[in-house]
PDB file of C-alpha atoms in Angstrom:
ATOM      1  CA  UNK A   1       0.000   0.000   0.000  1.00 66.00           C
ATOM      2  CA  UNK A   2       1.205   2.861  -1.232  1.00 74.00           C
ATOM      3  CA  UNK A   3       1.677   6.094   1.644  1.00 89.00           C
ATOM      4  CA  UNK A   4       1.915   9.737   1.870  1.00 93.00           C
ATOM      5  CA  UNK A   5       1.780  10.860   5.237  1.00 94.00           C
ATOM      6  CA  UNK A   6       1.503  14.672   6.423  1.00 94.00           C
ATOM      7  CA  UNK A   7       1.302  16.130   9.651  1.00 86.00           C
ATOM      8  CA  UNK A   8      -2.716  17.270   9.447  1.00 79.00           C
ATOM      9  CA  UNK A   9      -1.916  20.278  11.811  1.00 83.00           C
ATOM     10  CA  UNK A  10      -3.740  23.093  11.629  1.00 91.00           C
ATOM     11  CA  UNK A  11       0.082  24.702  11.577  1.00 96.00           C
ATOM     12  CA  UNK A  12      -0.310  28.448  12.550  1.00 97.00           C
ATOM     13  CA  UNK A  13       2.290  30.802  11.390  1.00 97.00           C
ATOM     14  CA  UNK A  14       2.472  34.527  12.034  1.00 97.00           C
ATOM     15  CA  UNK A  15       2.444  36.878   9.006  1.00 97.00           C
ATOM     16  CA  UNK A  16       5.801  37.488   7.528  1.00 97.00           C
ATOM     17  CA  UNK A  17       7.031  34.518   8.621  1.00 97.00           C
ATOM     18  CA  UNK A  18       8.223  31.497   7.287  1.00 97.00           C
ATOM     19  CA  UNK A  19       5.901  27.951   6.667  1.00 97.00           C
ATOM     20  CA  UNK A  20       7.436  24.489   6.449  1.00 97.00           C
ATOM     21  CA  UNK A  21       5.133  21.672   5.352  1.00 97.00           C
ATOM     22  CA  UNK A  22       6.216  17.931   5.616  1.00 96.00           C
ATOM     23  CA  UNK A  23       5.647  14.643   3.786  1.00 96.00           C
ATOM     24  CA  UNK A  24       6.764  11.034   3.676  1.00 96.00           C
ATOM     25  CA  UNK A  25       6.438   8.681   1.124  1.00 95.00           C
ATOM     26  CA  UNK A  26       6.276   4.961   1.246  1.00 93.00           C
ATOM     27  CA  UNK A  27       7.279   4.122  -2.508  1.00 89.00           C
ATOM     28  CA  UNK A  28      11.003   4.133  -2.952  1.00 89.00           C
ATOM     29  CA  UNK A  29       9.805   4.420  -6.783  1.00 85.00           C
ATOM     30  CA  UNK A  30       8.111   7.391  -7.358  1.00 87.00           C
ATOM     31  CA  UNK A  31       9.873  10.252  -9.458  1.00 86.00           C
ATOM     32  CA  UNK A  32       7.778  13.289  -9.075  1.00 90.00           C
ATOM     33  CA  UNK A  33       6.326  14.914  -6.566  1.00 94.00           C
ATOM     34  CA  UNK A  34       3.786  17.772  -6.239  1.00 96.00           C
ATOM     35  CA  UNK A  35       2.309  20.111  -3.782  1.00 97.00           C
ATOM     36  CA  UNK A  36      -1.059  21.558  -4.126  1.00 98.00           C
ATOM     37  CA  UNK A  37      -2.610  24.066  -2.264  1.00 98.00           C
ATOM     38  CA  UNK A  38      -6.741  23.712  -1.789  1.00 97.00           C
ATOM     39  CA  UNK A  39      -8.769  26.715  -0.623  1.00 96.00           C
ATOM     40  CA  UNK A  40     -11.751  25.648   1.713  1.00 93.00           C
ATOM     41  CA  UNK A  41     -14.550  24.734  -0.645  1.00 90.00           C
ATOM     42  CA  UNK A  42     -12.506  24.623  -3.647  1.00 94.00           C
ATOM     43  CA  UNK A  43     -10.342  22.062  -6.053  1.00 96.00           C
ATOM     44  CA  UNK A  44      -6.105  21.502  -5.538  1.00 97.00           C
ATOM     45  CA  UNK A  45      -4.513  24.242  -7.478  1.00 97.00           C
ATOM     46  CA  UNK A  46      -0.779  22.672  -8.317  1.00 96.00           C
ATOM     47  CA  UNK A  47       1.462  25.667  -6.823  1.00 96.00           C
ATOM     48  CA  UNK A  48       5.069  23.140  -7.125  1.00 94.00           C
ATOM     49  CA  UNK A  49       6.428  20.572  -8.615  1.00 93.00           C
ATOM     50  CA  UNK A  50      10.072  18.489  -7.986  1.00 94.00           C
ATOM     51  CA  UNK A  51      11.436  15.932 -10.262  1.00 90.00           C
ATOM     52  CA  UNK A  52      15.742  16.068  -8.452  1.00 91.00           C
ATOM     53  CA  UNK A  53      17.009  16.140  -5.248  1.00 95.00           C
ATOM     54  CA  UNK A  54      17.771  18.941  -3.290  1.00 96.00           C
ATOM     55  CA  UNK A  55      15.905  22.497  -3.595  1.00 96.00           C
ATOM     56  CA  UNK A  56      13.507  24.059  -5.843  1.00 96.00           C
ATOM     57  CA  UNK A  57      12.679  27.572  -5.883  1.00 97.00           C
ATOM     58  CA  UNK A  58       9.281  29.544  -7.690  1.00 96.00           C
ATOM     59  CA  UNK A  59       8.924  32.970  -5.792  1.00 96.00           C
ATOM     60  CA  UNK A  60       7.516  32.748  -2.407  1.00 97.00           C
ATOM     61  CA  UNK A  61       7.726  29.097  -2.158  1.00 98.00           C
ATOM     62  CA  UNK A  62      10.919  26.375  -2.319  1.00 98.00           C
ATOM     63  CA  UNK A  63      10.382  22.622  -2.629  1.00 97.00           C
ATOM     64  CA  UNK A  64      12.639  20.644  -1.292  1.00 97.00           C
ATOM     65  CA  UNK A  65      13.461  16.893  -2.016  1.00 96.00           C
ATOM     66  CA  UNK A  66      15.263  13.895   0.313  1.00 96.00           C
ATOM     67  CA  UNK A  67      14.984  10.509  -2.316  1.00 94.00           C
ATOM     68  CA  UNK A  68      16.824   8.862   0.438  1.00 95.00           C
ATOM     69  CA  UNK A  69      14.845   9.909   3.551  1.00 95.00           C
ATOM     70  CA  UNK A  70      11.969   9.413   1.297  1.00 95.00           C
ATOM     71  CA  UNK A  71      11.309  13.065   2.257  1.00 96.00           C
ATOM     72  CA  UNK A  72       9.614  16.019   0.444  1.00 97.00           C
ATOM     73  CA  UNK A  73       8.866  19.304   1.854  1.00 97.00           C
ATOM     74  CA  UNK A  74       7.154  23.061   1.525  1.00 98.00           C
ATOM     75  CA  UNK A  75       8.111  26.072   2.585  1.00 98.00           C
ATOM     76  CA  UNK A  76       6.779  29.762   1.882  1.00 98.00           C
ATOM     77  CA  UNK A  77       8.533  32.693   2.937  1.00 98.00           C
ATOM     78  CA  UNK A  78       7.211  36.037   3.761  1.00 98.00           C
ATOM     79  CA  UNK A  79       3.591  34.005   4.906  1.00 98.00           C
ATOM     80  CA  UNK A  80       0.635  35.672   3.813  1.00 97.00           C
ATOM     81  CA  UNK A  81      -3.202  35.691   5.462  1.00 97.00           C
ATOM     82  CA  UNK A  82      -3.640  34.413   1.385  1.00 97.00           C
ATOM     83  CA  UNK A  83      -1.861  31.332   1.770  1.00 98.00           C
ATOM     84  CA  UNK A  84      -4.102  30.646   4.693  1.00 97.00           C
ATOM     85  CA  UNK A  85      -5.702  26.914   2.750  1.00 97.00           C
ATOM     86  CA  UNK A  86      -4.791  23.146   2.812  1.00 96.00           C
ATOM     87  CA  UNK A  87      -1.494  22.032   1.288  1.00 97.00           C
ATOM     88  CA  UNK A  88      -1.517  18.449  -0.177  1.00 97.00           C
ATOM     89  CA  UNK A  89       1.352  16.498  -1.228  1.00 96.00           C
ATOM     90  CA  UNK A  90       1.806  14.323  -3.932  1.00 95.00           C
ATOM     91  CA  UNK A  91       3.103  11.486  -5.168  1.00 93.00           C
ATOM     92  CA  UNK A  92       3.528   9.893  -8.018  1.00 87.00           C
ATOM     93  CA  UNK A  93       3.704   5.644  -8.190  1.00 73.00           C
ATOM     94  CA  UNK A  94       6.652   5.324 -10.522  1.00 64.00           C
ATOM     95  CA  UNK A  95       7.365   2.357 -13.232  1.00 62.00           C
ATOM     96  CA  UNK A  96       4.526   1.466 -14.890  1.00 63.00           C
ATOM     97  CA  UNK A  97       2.026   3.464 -13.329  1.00 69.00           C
ATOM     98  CA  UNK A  98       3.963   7.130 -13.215  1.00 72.00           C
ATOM     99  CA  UNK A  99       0.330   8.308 -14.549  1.00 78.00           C
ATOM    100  CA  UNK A 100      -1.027   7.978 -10.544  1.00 84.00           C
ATOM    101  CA  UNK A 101      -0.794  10.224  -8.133  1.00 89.00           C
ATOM    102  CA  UNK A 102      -0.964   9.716  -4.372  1.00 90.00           C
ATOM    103  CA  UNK A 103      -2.321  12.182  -1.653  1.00 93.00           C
ATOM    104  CA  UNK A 104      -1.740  13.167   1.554  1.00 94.00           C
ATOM    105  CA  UNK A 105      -4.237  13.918   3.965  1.00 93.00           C
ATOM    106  CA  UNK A 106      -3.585  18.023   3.695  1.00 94.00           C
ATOM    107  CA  UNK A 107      -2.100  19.903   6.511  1.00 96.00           C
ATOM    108  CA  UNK A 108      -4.101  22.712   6.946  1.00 95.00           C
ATOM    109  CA  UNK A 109      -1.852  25.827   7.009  1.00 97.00           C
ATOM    110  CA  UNK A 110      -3.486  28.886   9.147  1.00 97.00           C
ATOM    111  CA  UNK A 111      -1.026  32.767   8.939  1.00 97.00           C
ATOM    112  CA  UNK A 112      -2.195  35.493  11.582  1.00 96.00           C
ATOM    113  CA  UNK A 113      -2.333  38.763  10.519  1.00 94.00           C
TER     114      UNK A 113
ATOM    115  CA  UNK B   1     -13.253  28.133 -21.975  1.00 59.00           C
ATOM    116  CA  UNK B   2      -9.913  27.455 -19.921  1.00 77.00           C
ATOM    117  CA  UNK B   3      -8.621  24.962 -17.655  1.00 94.00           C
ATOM    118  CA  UNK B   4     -10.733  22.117 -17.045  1.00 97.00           C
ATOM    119  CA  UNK B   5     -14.569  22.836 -16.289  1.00 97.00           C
ATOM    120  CA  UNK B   6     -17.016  20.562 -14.687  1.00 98.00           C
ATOM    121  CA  UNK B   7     -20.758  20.425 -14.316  1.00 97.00           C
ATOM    122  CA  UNK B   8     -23.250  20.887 -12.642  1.00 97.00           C
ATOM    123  CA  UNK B   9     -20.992  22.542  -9.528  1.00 97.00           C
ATOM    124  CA  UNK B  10     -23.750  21.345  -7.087  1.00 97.00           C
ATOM    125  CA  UNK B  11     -26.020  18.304  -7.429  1.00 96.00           C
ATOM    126  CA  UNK B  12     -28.598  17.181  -4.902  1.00 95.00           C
ATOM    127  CA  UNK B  13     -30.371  13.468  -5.872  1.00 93.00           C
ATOM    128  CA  UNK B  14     -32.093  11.110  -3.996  1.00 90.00           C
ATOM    129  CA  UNK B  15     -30.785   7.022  -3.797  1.00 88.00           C
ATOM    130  CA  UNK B  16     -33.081   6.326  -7.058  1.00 88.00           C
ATOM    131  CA  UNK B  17     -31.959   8.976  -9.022  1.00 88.00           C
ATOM    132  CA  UNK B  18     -29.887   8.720 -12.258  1.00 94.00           C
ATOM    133  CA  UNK B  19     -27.540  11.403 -12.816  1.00 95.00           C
ATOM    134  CA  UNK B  20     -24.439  11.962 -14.901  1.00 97.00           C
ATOM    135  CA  UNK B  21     -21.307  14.702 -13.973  1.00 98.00           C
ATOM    136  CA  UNK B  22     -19.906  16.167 -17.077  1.00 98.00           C
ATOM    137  CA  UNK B  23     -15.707  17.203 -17.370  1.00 98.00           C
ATOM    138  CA  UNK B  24     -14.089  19.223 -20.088  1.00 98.00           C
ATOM    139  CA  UNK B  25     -10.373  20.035 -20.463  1.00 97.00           C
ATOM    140  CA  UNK B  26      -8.925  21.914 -22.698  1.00 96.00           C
ATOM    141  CA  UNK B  27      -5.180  21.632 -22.261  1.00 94.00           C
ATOM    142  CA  UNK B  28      -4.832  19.254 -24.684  1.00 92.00           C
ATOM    143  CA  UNK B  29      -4.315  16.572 -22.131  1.00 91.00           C
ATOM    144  CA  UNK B  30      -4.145  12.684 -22.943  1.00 90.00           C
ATOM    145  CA  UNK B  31      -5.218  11.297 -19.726  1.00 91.00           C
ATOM    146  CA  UNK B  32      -8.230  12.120 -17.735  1.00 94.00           C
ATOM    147  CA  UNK B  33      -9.495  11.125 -13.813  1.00 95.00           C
ATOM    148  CA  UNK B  34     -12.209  11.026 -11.322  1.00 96.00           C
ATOM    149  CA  UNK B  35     -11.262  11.374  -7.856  1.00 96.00           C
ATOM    150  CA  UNK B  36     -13.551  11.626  -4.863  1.00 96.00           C
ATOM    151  CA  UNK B  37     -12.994  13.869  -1.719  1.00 95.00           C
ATOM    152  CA  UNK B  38     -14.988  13.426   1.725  1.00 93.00           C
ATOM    153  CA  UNK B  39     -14.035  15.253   4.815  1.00 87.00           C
ATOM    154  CA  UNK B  40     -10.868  14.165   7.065  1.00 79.00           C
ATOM    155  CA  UNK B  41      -9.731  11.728   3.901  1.00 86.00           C
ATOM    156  CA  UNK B  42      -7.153  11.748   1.341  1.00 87.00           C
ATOM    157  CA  UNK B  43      -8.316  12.550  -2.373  1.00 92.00           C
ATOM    158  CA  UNK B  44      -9.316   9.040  -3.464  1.00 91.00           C
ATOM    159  CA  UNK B  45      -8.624   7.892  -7.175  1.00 91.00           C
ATOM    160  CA  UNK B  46     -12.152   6.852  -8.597  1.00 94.00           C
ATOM    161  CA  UNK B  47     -10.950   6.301 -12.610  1.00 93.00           C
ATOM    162  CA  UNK B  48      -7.989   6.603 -14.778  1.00 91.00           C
ATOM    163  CA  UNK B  49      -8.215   7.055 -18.371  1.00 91.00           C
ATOM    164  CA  UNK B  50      -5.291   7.437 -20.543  1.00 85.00           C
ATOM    165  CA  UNK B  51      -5.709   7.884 -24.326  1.00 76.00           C
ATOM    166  CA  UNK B  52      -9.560   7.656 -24.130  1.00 72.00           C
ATOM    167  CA  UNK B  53      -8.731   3.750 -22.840  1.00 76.00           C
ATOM    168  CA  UNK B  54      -9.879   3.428 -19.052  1.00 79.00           C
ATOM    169  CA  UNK B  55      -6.501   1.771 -17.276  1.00 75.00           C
ATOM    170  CA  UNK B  56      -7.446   2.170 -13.360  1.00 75.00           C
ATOM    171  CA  UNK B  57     -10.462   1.183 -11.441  1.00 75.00           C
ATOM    172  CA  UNK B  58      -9.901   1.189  -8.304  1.00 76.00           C
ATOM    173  CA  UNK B  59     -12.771  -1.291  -7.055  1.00 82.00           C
ATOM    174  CA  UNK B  60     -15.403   1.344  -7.472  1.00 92.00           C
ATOM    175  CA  UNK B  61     -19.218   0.415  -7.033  1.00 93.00           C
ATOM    176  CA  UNK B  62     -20.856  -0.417 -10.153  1.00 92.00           C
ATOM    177  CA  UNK B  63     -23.272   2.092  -9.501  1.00 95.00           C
ATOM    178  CA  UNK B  64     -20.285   4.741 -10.590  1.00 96.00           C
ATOM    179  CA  UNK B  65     -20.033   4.216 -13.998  1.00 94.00           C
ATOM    180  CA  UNK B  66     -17.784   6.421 -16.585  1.00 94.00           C
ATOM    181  CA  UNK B  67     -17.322   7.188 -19.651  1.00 94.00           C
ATOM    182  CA  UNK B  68     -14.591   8.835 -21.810  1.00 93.00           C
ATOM    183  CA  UNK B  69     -15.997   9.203 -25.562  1.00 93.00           C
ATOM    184  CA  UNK B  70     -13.535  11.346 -26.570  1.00 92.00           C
ATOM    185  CA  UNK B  71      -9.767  12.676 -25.119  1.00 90.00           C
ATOM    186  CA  UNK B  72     -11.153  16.166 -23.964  1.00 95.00           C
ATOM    187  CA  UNK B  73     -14.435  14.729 -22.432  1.00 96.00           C
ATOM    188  CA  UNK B  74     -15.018  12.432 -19.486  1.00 96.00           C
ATOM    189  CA  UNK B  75     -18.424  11.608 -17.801  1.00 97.00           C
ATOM    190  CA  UNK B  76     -19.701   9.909 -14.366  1.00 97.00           C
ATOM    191  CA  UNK B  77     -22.874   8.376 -14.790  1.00 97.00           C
ATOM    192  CA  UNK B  78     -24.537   7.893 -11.086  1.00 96.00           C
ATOM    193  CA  UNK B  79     -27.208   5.765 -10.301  1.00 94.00           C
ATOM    194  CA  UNK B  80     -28.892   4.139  -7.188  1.00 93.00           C
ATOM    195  CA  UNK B  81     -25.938   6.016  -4.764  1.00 94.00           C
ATOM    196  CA  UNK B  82     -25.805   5.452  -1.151  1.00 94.00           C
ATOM    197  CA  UNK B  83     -25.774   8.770   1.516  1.00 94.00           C
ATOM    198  CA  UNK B  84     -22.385   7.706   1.998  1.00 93.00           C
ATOM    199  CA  UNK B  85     -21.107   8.837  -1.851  1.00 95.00           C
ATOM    200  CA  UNK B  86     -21.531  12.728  -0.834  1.00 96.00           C
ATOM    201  CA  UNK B  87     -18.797  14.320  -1.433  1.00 96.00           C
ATOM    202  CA  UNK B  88     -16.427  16.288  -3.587  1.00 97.00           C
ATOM    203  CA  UNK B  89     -16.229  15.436  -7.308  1.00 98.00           C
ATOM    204  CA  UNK B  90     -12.954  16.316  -8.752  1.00 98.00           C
ATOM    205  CA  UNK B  91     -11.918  15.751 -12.253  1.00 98.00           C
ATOM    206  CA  UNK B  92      -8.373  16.257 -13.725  1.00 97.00           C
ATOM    207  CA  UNK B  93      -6.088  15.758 -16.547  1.00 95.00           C
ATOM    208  CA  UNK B  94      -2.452  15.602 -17.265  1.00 92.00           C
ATOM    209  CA  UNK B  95      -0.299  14.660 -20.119  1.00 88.00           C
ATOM    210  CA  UNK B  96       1.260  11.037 -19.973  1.00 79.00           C
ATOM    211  CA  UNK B  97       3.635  10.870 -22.986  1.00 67.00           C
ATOM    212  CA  UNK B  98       5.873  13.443 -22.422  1.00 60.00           C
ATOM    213  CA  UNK B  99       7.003  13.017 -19.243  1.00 65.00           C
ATOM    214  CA  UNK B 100       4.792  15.767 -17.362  1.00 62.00           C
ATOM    215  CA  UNK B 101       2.608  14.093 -15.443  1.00 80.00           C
ATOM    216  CA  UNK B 102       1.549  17.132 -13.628  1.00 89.00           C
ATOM    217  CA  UNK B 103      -2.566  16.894 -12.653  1.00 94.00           C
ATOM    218  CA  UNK B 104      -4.523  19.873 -13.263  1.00 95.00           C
ATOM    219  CA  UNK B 105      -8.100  19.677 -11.208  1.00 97.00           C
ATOM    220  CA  UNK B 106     -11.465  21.050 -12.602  1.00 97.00           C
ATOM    221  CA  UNK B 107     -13.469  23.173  -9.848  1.00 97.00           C
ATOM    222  CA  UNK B 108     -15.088  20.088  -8.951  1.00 97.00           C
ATOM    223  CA  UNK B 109     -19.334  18.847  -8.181  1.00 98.00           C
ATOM    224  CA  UNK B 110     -20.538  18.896  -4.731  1.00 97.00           C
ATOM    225  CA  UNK B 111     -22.846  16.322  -4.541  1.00 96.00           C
ATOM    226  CA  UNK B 112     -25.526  15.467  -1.654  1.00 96.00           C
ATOM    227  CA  UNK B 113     -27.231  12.206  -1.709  1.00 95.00           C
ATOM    228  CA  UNK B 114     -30.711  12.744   0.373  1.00 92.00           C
TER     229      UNK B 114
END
């Protein structure tokens, strides 16, 4: 059975600050992995996306990858009230089905004005 | 149109109605997906089809049934549903054959079973 596991929070961060968001993966074969921010009462929006180890950056927001620790992570500088929504990790099942993705639960991600 | 669009956005049956949810994407995708999100779960993979060929099922009820006529459509035809099928609808789409397998989600149906 295929896992992604995320610390479901709520994780409350002060505005300015900086947000890290955590997940584990079970599948020493997947390749990509995603994060995706959903807004109460609306659909995942894909916000990142790492294929390498080590960081990636995209403004506000840095992914960062651990193949070996099986490790994949968030974080968003400079923490807005906007980014105040549930982040969901991704996974996807390598070899033949690279097509799939896994989810996390969400950790719901709460920044105080 | 933009994205990927679903409809209706809200649907309320009862357990003997026959309804169908209706997905458009036009991204020029090659694979297209149901997934179905309650409360306090993980987004759960409902259907997988990949070049209008359906290649994941993951031991859905019959009485979710879906169809893919074409590679920018994709349908879920409901019938006889339990209370226990409300939820969030999502659809999405990626492309499989160039190595992007990025999925991009349609706003999704919120459906009540009374």
């Amino acid at each position: 059975q295929k896992e992604v596991e995320q610390n479901s929070g709520p994780l409350s961060v002060p505005e300015g600050a900086i947000a890290s968001l955590n997940c584990t993966y079970s599948d020493r074969g997947s390749q990509s992995f995603f994060w995706y921010r959903q807004y109460s009462g609306k659909s995942p929006e894909l916000i990142m996306f790492i294929y390498s180890n080590g960081d990636k950056e995209d403004g506000r927001f840095t992914a960062q990858l651990n193949k070996a620790s099986q490790y994949v992570s968030l974080l968003i500088r400079d923490s807005q009230p906007s980014d105040s929504a549930t982040y969901l990790c991704a996974v996807n099942g390598g070899g033949g089905s690279n097509y799939k993705l896994t989810f996390g639960k969400g950790t719901l991600l709460t920044v105080n004005p | 149109e933009t994205g990927v669009t679903q409809t209706p956005r809200h649907l309320v049956m009862g357990m003997t109605n026959k309804k169908s949810l209706k997905c458009e994407q036009h991204l020029g995708h090659n694979a297209m997906y149901w997934y179905k999100q309650s409360a306090k779960k993980p987004l759960e993979l409902m259907f997988v089809y990949s070049l209008e060929e359906r290649v994941e099922n993951n031991s859905v009820p019959s009485r979710f049934s879906p169809e893919c006529p074409n590679s920018s459509h994709l349908f879920l035809h409901l019938h006889t549903l339990q209370p226990e099928d409300s939820a969030l609808y999502l659809c999405a789409s990626s492309q499989v054959r160039t190595g992007i397998y990025e999925q991009y989600f349609g706003p999704g149906t919120r459906l009540t079973v009374t």
